[in-house]
PDB file of C-alpha atoms in Angstrom:
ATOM      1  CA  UNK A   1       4.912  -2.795   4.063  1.00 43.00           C
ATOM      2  CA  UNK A   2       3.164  -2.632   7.517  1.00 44.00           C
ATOM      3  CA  UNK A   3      -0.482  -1.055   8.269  1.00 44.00           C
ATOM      4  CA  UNK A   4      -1.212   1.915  10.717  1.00 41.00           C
ATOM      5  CA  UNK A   5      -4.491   3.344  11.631  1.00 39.00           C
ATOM      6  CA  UNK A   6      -4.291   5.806  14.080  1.00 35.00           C
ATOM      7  CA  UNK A   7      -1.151   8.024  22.542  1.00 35.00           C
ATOM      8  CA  UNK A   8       0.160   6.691  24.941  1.00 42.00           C
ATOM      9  CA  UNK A   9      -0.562   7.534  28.136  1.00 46.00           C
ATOM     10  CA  UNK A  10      -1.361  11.312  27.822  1.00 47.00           C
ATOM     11  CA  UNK A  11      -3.969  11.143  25.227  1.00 48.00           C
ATOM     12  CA  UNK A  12      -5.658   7.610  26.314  1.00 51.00           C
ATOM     13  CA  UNK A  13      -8.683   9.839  28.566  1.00 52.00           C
ATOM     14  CA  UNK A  14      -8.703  12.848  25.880  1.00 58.00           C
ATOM     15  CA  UNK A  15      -9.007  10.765  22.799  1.00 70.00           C
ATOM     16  CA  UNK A  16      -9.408   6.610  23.326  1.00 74.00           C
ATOM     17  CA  UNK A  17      -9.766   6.629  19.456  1.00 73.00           C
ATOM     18  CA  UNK A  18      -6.150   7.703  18.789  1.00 77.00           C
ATOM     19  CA  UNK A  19      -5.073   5.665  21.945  1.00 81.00           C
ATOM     20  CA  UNK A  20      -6.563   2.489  20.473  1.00 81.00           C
ATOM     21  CA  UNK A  21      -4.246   3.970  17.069  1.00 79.00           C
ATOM     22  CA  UNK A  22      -0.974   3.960  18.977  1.00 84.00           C
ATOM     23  CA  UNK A  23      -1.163   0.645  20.371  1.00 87.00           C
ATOM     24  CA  UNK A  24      -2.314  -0.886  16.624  1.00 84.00           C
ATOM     25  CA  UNK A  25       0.535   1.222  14.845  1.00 83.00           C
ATOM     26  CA  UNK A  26       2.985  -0.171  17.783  1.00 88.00           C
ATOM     27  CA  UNK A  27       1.795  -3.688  17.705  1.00 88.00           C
ATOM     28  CA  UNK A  28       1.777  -3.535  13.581  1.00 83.00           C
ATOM     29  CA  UNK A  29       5.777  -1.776  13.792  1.00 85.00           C
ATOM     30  CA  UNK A  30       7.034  -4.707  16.506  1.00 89.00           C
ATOM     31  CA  UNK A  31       6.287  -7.336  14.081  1.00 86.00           C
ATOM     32  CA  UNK A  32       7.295  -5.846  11.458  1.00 82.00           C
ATOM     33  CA  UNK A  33      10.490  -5.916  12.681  1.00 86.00           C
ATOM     34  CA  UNK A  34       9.990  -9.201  13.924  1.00 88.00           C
ATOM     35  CA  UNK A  35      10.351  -7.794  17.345  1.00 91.00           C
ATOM     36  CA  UNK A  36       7.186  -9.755  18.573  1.00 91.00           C
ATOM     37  CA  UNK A  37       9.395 -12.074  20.894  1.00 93.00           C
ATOM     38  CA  UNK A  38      11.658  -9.412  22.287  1.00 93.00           C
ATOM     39  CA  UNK A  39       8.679  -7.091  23.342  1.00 93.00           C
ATOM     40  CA  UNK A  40       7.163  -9.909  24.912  1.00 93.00           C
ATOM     41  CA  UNK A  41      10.216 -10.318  27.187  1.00 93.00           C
ATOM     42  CA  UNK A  42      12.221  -7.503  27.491  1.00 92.00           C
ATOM     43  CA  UNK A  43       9.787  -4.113  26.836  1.00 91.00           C
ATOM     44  CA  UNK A  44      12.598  -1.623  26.942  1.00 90.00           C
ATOM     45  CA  UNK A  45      15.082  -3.402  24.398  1.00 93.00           C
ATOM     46  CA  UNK A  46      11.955  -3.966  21.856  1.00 92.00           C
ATOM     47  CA  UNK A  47      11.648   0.065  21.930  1.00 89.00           C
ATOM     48  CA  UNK A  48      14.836   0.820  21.771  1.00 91.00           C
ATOM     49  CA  UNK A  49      15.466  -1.832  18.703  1.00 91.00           C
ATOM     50  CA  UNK A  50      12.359  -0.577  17.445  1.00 89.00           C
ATOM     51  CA  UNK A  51      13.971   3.490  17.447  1.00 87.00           C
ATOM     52  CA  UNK A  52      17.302   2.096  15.761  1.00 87.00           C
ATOM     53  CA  UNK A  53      15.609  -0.063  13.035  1.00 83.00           C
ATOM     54  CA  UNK A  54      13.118   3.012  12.283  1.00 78.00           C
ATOM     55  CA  UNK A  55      16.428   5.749  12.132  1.00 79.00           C
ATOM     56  CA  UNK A  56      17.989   3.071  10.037  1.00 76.00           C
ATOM     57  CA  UNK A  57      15.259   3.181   7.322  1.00 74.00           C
ATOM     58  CA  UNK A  58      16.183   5.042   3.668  1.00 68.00           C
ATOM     59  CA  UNK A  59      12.290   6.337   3.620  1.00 59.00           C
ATOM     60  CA  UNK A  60      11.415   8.927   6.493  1.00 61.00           C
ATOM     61  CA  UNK A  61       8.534   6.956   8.570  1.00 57.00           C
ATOM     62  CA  UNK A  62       5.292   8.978   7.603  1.00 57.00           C
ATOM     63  CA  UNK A  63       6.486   7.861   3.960  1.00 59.00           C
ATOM     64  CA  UNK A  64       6.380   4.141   4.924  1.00 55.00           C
ATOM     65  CA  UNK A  65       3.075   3.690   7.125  1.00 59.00           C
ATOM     66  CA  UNK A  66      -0.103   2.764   5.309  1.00 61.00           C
ATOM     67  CA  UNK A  67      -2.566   4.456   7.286  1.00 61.00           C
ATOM     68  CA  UNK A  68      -6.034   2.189   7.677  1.00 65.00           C
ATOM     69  CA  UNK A  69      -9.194   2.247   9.244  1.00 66.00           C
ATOM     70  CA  UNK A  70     -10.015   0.119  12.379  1.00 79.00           C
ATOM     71  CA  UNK A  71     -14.152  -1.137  10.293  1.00 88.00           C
ATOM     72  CA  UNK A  72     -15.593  -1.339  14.077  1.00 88.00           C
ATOM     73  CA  UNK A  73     -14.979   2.136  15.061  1.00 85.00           C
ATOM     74  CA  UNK A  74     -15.181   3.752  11.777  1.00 90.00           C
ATOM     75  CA  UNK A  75     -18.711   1.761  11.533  1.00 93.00           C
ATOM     76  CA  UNK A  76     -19.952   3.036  14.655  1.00 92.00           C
ATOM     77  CA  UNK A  77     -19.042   6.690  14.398  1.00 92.00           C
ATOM     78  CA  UNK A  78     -21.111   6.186  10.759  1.00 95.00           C
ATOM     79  CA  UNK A  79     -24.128   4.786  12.430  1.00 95.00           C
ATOM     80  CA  UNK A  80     -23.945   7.267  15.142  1.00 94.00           C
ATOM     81  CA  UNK A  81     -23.836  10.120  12.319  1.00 94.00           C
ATOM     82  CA  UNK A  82     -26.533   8.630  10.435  1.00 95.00           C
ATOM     83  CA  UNK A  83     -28.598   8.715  13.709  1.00 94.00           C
ATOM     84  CA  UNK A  84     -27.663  12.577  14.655  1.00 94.00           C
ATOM     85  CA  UNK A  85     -28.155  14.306  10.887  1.00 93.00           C
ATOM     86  CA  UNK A  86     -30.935  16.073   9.726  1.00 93.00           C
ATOM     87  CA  UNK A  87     -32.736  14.493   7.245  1.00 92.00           C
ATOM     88  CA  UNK A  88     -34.127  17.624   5.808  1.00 91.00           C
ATOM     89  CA  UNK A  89     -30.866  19.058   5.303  1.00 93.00           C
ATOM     90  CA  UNK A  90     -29.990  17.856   1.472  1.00 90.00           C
ATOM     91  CA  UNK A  91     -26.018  18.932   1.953  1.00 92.00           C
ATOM     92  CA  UNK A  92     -25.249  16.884   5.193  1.00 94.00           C
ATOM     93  CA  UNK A  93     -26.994  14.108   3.705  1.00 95.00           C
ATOM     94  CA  UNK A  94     -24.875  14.023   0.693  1.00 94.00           C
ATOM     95  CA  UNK A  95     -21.857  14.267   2.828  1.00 94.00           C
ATOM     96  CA  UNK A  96     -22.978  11.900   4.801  1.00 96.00           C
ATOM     97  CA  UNK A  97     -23.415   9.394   1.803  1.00 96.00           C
ATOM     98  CA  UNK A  98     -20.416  10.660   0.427  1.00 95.00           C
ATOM     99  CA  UNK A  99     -18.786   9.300   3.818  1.00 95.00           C
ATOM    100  CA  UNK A 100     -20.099   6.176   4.047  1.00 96.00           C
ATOM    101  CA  UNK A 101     -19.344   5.298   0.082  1.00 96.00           C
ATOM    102  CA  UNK A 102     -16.029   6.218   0.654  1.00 95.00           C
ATOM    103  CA  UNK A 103     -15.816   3.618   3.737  1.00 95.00           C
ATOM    104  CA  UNK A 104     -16.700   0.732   1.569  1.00 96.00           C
ATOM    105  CA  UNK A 105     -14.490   1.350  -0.736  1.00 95.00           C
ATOM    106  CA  UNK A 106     -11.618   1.916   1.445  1.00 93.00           C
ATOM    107  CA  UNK A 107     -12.480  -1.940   3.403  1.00 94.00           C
ATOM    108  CA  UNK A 108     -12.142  -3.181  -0.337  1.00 95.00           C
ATOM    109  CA  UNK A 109      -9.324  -1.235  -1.439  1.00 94.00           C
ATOM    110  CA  UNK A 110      -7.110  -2.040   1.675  1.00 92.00           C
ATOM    111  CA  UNK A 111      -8.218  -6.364   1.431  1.00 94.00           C
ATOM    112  CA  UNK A 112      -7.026  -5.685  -1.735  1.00 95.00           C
ATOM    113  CA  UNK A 113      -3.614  -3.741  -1.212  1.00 92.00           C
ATOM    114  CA  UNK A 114      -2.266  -6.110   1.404  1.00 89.00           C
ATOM    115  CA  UNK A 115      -3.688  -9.216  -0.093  1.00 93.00           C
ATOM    116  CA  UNK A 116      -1.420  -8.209  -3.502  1.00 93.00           C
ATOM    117  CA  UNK A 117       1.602  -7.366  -1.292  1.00 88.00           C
ATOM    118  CA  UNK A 118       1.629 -10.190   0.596  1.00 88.00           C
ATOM    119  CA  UNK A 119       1.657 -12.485  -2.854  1.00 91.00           C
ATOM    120  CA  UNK A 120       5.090  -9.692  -3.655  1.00 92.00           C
ATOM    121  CA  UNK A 121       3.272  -7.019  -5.684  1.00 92.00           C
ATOM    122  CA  UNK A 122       5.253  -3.743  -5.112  1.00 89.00           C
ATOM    123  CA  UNK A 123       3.025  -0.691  -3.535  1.00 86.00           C
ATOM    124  CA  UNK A 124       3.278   0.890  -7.412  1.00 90.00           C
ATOM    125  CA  UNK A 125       2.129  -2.227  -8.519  1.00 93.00           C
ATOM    126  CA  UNK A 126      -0.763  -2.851  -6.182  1.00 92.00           C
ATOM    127  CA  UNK A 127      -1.770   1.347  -6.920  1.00 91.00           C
ATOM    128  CA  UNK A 128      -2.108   0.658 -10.095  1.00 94.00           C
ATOM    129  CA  UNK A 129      -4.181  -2.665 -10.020  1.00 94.00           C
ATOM    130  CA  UNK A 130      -6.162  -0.466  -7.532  1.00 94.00           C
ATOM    131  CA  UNK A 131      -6.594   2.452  -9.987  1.00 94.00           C
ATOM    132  CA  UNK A 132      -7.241   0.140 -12.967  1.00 94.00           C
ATOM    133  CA  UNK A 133     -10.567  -2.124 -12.204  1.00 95.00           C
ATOM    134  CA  UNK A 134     -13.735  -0.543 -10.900  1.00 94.00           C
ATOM    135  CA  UNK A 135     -15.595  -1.999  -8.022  1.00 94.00           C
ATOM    136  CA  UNK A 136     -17.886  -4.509  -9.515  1.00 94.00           C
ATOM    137  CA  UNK A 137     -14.659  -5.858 -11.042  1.00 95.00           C
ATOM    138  CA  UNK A 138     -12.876  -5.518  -7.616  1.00 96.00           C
ATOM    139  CA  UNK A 139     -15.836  -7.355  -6.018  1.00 95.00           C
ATOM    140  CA  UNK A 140     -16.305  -9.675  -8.736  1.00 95.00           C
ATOM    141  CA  UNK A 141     -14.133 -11.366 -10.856  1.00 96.00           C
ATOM    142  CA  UNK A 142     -10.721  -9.972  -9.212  1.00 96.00           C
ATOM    143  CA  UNK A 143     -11.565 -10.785  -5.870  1.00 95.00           C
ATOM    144  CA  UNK A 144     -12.185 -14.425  -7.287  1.00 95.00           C
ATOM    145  CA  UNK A 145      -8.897 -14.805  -8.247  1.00 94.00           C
ATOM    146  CA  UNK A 146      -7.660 -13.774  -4.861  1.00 93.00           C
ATOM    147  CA  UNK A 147     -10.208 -15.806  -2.650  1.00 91.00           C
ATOM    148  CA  UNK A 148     -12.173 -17.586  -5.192  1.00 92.00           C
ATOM    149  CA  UNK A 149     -15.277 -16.101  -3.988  1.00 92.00           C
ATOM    150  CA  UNK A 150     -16.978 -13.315  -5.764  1.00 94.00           C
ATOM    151  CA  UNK A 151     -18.907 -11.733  -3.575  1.00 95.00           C
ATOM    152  CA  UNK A 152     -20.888  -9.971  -6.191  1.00 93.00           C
ATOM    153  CA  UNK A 153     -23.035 -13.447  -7.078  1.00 91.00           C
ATOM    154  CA  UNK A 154     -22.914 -14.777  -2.977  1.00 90.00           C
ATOM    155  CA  UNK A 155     -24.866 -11.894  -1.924  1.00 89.00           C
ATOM    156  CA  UNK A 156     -25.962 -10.360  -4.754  1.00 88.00           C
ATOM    157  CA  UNK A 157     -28.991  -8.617  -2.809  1.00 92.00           C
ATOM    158  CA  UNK A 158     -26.290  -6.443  -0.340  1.00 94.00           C
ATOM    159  CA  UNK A 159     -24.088  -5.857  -3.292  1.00 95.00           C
ATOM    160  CA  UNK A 160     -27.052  -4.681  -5.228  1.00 95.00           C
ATOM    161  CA  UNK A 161     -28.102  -2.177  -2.415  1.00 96.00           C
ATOM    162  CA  UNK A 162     -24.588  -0.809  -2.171  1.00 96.00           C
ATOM    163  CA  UNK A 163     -23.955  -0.414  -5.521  1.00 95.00           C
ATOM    164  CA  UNK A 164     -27.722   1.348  -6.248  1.00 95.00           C
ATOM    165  CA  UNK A 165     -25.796   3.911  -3.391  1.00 96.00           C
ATOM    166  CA  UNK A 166     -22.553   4.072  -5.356  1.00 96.00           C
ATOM    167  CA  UNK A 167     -24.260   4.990  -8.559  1.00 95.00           C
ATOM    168  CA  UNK A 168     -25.940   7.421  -6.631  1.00 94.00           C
ATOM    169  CA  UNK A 169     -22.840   8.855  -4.989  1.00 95.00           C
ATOM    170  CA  UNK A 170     -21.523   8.900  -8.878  1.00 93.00           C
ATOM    171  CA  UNK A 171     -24.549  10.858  -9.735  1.00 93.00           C
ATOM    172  CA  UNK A 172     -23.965  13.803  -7.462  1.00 91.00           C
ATOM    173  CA  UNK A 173     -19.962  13.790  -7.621  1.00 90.00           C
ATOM    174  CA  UNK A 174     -19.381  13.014 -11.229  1.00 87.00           C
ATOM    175  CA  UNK A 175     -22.902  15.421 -12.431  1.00 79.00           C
ATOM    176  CA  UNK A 176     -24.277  15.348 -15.844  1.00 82.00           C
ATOM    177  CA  UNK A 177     -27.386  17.350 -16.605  1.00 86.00           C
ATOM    178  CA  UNK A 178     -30.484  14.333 -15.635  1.00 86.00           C
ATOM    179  CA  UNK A 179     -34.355  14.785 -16.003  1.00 90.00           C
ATOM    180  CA  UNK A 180     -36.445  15.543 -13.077  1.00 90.00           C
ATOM    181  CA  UNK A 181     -37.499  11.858 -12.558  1.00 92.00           C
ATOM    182  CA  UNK A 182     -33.636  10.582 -12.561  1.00 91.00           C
ATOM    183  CA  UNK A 183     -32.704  13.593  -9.783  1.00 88.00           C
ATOM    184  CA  UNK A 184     -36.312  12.969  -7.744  1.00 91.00           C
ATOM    185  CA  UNK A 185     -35.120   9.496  -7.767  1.00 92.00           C
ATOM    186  CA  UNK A 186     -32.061   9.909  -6.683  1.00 92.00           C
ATOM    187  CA  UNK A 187     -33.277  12.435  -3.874  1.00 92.00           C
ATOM    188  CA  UNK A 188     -35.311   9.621  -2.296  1.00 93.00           C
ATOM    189  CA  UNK A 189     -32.496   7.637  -1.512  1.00 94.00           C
ATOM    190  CA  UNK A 190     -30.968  10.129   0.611  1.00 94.00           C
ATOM    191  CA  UNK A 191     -32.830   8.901   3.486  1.00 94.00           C
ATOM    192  CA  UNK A 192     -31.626   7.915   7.274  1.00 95.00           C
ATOM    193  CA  UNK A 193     -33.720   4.513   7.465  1.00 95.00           C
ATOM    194  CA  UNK A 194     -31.883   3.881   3.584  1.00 95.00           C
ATOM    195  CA  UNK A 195     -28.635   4.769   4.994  1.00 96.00           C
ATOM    196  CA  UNK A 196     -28.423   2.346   7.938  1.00 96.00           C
ATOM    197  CA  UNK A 197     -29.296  -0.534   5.438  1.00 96.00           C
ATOM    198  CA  UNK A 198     -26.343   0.352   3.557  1.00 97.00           C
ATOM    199  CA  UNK A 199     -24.105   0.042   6.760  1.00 97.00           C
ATOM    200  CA  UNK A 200     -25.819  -3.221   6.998  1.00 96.00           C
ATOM    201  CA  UNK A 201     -24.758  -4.186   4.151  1.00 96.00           C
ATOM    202  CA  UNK A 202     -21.409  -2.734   3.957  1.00 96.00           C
ATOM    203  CA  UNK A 203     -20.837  -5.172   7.607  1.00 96.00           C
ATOM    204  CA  UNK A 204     -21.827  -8.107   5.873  1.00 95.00           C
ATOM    205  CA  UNK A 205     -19.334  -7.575   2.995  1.00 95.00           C
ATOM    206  CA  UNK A 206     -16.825  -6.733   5.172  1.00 95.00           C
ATOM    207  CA  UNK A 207     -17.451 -10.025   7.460  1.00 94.00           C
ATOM    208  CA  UNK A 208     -17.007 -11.591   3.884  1.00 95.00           C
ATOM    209  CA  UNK A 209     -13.550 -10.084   3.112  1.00 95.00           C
ATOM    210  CA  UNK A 210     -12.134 -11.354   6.745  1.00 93.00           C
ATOM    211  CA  UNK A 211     -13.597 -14.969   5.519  1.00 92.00           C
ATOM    212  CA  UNK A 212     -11.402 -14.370   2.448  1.00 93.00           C
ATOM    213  CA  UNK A 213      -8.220 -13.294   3.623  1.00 93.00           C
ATOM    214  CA  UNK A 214      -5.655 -15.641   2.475  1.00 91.00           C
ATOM    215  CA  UNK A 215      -4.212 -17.410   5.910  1.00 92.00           C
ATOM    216  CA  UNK A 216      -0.776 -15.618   6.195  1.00 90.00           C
ATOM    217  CA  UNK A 217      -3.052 -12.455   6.340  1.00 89.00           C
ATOM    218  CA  UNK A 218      -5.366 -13.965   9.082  1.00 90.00           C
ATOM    219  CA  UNK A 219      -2.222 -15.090  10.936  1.00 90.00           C
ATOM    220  CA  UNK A 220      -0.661 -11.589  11.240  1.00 86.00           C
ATOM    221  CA  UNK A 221      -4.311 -10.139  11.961  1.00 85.00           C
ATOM    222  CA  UNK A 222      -4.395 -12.750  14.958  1.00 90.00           C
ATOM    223  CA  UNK A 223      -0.779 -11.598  15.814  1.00 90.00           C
ATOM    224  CA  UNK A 224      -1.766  -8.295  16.120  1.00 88.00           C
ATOM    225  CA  UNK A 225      -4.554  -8.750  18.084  1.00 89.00           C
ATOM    226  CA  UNK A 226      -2.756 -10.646  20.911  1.00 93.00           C
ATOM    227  CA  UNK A 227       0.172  -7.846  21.225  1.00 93.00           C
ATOM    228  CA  UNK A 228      -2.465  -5.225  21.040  1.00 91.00           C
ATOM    229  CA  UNK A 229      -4.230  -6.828  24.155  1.00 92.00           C
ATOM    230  CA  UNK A 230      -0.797  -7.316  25.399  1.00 93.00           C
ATOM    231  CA  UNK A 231       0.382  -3.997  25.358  1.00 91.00           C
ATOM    232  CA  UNK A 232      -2.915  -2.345  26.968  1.00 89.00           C
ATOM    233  CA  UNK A 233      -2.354  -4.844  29.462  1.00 90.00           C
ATOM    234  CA  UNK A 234       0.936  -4.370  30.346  1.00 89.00           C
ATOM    235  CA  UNK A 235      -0.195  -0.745  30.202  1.00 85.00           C
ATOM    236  CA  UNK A 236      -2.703  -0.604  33.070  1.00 83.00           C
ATOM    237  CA  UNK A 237       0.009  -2.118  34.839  1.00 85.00           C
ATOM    238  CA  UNK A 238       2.382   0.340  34.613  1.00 82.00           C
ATOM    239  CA  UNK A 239      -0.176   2.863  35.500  1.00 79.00           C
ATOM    240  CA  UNK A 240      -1.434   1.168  38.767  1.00 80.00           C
ATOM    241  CA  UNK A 241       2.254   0.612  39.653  1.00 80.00           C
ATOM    242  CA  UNK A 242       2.961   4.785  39.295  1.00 75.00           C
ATOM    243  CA  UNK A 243      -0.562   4.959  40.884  1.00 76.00           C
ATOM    244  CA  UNK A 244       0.887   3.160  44.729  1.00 78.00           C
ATOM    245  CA  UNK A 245       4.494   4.852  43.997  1.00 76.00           C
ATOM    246  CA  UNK A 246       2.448   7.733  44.533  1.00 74.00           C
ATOM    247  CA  UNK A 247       0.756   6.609  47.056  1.00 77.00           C
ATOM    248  CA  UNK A 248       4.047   5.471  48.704  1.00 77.00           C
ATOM    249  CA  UNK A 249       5.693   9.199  48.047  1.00 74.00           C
ATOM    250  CA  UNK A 250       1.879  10.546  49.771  1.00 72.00           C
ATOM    251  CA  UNK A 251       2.370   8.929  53.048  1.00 75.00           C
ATOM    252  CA  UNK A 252       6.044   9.936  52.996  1.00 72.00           C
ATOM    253  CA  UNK A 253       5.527  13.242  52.841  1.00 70.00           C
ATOM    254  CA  UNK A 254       2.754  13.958  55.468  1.00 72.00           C
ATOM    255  CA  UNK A 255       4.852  11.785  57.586  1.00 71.00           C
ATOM    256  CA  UNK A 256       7.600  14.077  57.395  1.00 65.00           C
ATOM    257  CA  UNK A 257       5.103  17.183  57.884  1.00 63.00           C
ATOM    258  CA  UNK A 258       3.725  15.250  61.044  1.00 66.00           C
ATOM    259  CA  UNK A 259       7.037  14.535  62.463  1.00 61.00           C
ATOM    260  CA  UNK A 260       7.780  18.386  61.927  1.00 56.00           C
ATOM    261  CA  UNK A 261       4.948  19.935  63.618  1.00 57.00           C
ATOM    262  CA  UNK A 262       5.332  17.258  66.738  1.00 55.00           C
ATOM    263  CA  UNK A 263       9.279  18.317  66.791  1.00 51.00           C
ATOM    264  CA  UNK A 264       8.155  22.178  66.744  1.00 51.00           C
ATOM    265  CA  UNK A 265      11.347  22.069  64.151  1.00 52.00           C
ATOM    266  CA  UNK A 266      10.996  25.635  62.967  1.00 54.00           C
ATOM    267  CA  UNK A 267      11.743  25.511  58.711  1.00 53.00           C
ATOM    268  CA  UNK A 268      11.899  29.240  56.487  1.00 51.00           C
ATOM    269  CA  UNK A 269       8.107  29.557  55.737  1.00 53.00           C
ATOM    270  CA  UNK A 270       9.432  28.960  51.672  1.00 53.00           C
ATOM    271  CA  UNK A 271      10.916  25.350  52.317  1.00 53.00           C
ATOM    272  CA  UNK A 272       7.647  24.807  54.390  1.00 56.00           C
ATOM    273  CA  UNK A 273       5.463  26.382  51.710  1.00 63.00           C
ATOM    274  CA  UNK A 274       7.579  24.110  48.613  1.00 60.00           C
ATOM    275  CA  UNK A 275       6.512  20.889  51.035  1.00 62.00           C
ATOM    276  CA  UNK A 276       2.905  22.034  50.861  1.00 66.00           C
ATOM    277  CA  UNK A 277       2.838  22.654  46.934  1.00 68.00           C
ATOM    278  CA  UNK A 278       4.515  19.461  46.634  1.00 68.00           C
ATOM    279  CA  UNK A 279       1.604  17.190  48.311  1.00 68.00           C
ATOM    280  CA  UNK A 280      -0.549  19.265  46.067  1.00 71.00           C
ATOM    281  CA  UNK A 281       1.061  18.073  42.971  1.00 68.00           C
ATOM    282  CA  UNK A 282       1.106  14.631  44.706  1.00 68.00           C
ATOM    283  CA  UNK A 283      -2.963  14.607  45.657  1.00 70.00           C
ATOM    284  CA  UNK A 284      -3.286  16.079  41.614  1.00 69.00           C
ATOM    285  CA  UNK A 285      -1.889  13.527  40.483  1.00 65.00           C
ATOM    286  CA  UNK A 286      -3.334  10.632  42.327  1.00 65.00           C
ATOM    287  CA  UNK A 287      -6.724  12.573  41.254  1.00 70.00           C
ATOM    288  CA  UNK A 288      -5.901  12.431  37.574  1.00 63.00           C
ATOM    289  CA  UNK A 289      -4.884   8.662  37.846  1.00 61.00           C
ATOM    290  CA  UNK A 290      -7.940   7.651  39.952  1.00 63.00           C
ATOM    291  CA  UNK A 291      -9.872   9.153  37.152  1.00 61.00           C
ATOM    292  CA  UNK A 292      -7.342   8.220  34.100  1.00 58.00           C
ATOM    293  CA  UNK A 293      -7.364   4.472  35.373  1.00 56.00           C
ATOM    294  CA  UNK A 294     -10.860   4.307  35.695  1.00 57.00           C
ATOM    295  CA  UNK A 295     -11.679   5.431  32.058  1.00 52.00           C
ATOM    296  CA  UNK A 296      -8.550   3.176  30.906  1.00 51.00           C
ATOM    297  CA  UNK A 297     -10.333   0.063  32.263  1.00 52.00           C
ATOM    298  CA  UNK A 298     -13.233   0.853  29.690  1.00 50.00           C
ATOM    299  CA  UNK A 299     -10.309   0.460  26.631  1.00 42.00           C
ATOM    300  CA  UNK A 300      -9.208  -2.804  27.962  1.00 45.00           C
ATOM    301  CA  UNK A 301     -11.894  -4.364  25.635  1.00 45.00           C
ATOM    302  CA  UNK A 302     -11.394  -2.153  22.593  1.00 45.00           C
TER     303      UNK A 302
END
């Protein structure tokens, strides 16, 4: 099993987010299919291997793709939420600590998954190990077994924070009738400056899952990584080669409209007119790639 989070070219300047998806889903797919090498040498053949393996599949692909979060970008849109929301208003606050919870526990769940699969567990396996233990067991004891670090007793202050927040979470999802002090205290918590300790905290424990990932794990992450900065590469390239074929077709056309006016060459006003709407579509497009390349350059480093 392979991991997807989630344009190519078309959606890169509308949505870098699910750009940044493409390239991780494509990167994730080519090895995979151990089509690493190929890509790196021949671009074309690796895609069209990369069709003929997928059609060749018994599963249909949205079926096969584990979809996961990219922790920097999910982090950040988080924080930025945290910063934006109006601590007076009770329901976006729970929603919002209902979404942050719910990160932390998907970090753990997916260290987990593709730790157990890459030791051979099968997916129904792994679901149910995943199902089974709770989260101070996943953190604890289980994750020792895996790493042989529990990160429950190495930073017990951060793991007590979080979990204070998943009890709280608990409290409000999972409600039982409580006494005034027990829902006051719970109230208290919902607070912005409270929130963005938790996302502290929830970075540190994820900085500690990377430091236990077993090293075939770390290997493929690293893998990933270089053909993801590969492909974005190769990427901008294609675009500033379209960019001076454009360029190219530009100067050939008001050449051609030059030599016509100087020659007084008399061409039906519609054939004139198609010339002129042509260059438009030309200078549109050089527009949108001036812009498109510019904003591109900012997801080199993403």
């Amino acid at each position: 099993m392979f991991m997807a989070s989630f344009n190519y070219q078309e959606y890169t300047d509308e949505n870098p987010d699910f750009y940044n998806g493409i390239v991780d889903l494509l990167a994730q797919l080519l090895i995979h299919y151990d089509l690493e090498e190929v890509y790196y040498e021949n671009r074309v053949k690796a895609h069209k291997l990369l069709n003929q393996k997928n059609r060749d599949e018994k599963l249909p692909f949205d079926k096969r793709i584990l979809v996961i979060i990219e922790f920097e970008r999910e982090h950040k849109k988080i924080l930025e939420n945290v910063m934006c929301v109006n601590e007076n208003n009770d329901e976006e606050m729970l929603i919002l600590l209902i979404h942050i919870i719910r990160f932390f526990e998907r970090i753990v769940n997916e260290h987990i998954c593709f730790e157990l699969e890459n030791r051979g567990f099968t997916q129904s396996e792994t679901k149910t190990i995943l199902h089974k233990f709770n989260i101070d067991e996943k953190m604890g004891w289980f994750l020792k077994i895996l790493s042989g670090k529990d990160y429950t007793q190495t930073s017990s202050n951060n793991w007590s924070l979080i979990k204070n927040y998943i009890i709280t979470r608990n409290f409000y999802i999972h409600y039982a009738p409580a006494t005034f002090s027990v829902y006051d205290g719970h109230k208290k918590k919902l607070n912005k400056k409270d929130f963005k300790s938790v996302l502290e905290a929830i970075s540190d424990c994820y900085c500690f899952l990377i430091e236990c990932r077993s090293k075939d794990i770390k290997d493929q992450y690293e893998r990933i990584e270089n053909l993801k900065k590969y492909i974005k590469e190769q990427d901008i390239k294609d675009r500033k080669e379209q960019y001076e074929e454009l360029m190219i077709l530009k100067k050939r056309i008001s050449c051609l409209k030059n030599n016509v006016e100087e020659l007084d060459i008399k061409y039906p006003n519609d054939q004139y007119e198609e010339a002129n709407d042509i260059e438009k579509q030309v200078d549109n497009l050089l527009s949108k790639f001036k812009e498109s390349n510019s904003q591109h350059d900012n997801l080199e480093g993403s």
